[in-house]
């Protein structure tokens, strides 16, 4: 009998095993309690174990009779640009203020596309910053300072 | 006729000029904000809540209800056109709605959503007015054991949402439940999986999970191959559904309305459950099962009707028991209290004008929604028909801002990136994000009711099997599980046998 290995299936199953196992191990550091009065660790431990078991089943199935899925290319540039942009926003919005943070985050996100030119990216970032300021700060009265303490204003 | 007197009182309140006007403003604002990618009804209502505080209680609550309907419809529009649901019930709409949009049938999808919502809203408002007291009694009979079984059933049913294997869907549900346990434990207050970060004590925000799993992951998939990428927002033409479409949406709208009206009463994720269940039901009974997930109009009309019907009837536990059925209802509780009214059984007697006025305004809100949105769809679409090079930075930026504005917590923003990457990898491995989202929303309810039921029964686990409603729900859940797992097994076997031959 020919085996149909499915790499995506194995990756997905392994992810479930690892995450489920991590949650289960983590729950052990909390009080488990009794079924009558469950501690904080009881429920996550149970679900974590169930999930790791499901993950194991997916791995086994992936090795024997996996689903036919092509994983495809990974757009590393887009992944990096978007993660950096989002984390930058979260980290600096309080420190740099709404306007500079939005501008830099929008600019970084725009770079995720391989076909964007520098001038276009700057223009898009400027336009989005203006739109975001009008919608969120002027329109919705969001209470975030426009310019933050890092700028010394 | 008590009911007619009550409704007359309600409509005389709701038709006051300022009430109609602010209902209109609420629907308009709600739609405009709700249509922005990544901003769901909860975020919209939360952001617009302060505006309403300056009005009289009745006007303020009517306007808030208007914002809620508008935000919900706006969210469905975004879900259909760019596959970015702001909340879990719209995630169901996105499944087939966005596929329809990709095939150039965005118009009928939007119209089906609007028509379904209007019909469901009208019917559910009548249901609310007629059946508020008796239905509240039904919900009152539900103990924690029944709730646990009900939530479990809801989770199992969500397997139908996934196109891939049932095993992966189950694992995604479990993963969602686990992420839902992050934060302080409800009974002991002990922080769980917070890594000593105070910002995580409140748990992971639903919006971060939704925006990451659906928004960021979708954008990454689109950026995989920029040359072959299809246009995201297609032209909306032929808004009116064809005769074939009209015939196909009647049943789903009727069933969705019924399901939504019934499930919306349940405190908890009633509206989420309603749209997921409606989708599952339509998929099960459809003769065109293979079309689901690939642009079946039934998959838009049913869940949208169920969602809107549940949105109306979710006011029942709020108005009769003071129980918020839904995050937006929790905000409504806040609004009631700001105006010096305690939501609960007393509202109907102490403030009849407010109670019946609010109910009447729900119907007016639904009329305004159709009047406003069918002609204005062009405008909402123009807001979305922006080049992708502008659109995806806008989605990311607005999503980050919107998520941050919920509680000014930087961790909510970091979580977008985390769930975006995780969702992207899982989707590439053939796992669908919708079951994870449902697990995340319903997980805390599952745990809370499990523990409460066992405390009440003094640790006797048979309580789930001795209470008739609970055991019935569990049996349905098990049957559903067997049915959804079995075909895969038997099909696999057939394939293996075929290869042997």
XYZ file of C-alpha atoms in Angstrom, chain B residues 19 25 59 61 65 71 85 111 125 127 131 145 172 208 232 245 249 261 274 297 302 332 352 386 429 479 493:
27
model
C -36.098 59.620 18.594
C -28.044 59.111 13.055
C -33.343 58.654 23.032
C -30.876 53.835 24.213
C -29.655 50.244 19.401
C -22.495 48.379 12.951
C -15.253 40.127 9.843
C -28.839 42.297 -0.932
C -39.163 42.270 17.045
C -41.342 37.727 18.816
C -42.964 36.352 23.942
C -25.483 21.777 33.525
C -8.759 24.241 16.340
C -7.110 40.827 18.361
C -10.279 42.183 -3.674
C -31.349 33.635 -5.886
C -32.882 32.494 0.015
C -35.054 34.202 17.588
C -27.316 31.298 15.961
C -26.111 32.379 -1.295
C -29.351 32.088 6.627
C -26.039 48.542 27.007
C -43.048 51.104 30.192
C -9.432 51.319 -2.993
C -1.714 23.670 6.784
C -24.630 12.170 17.190
C -11.150 3.590 3.670
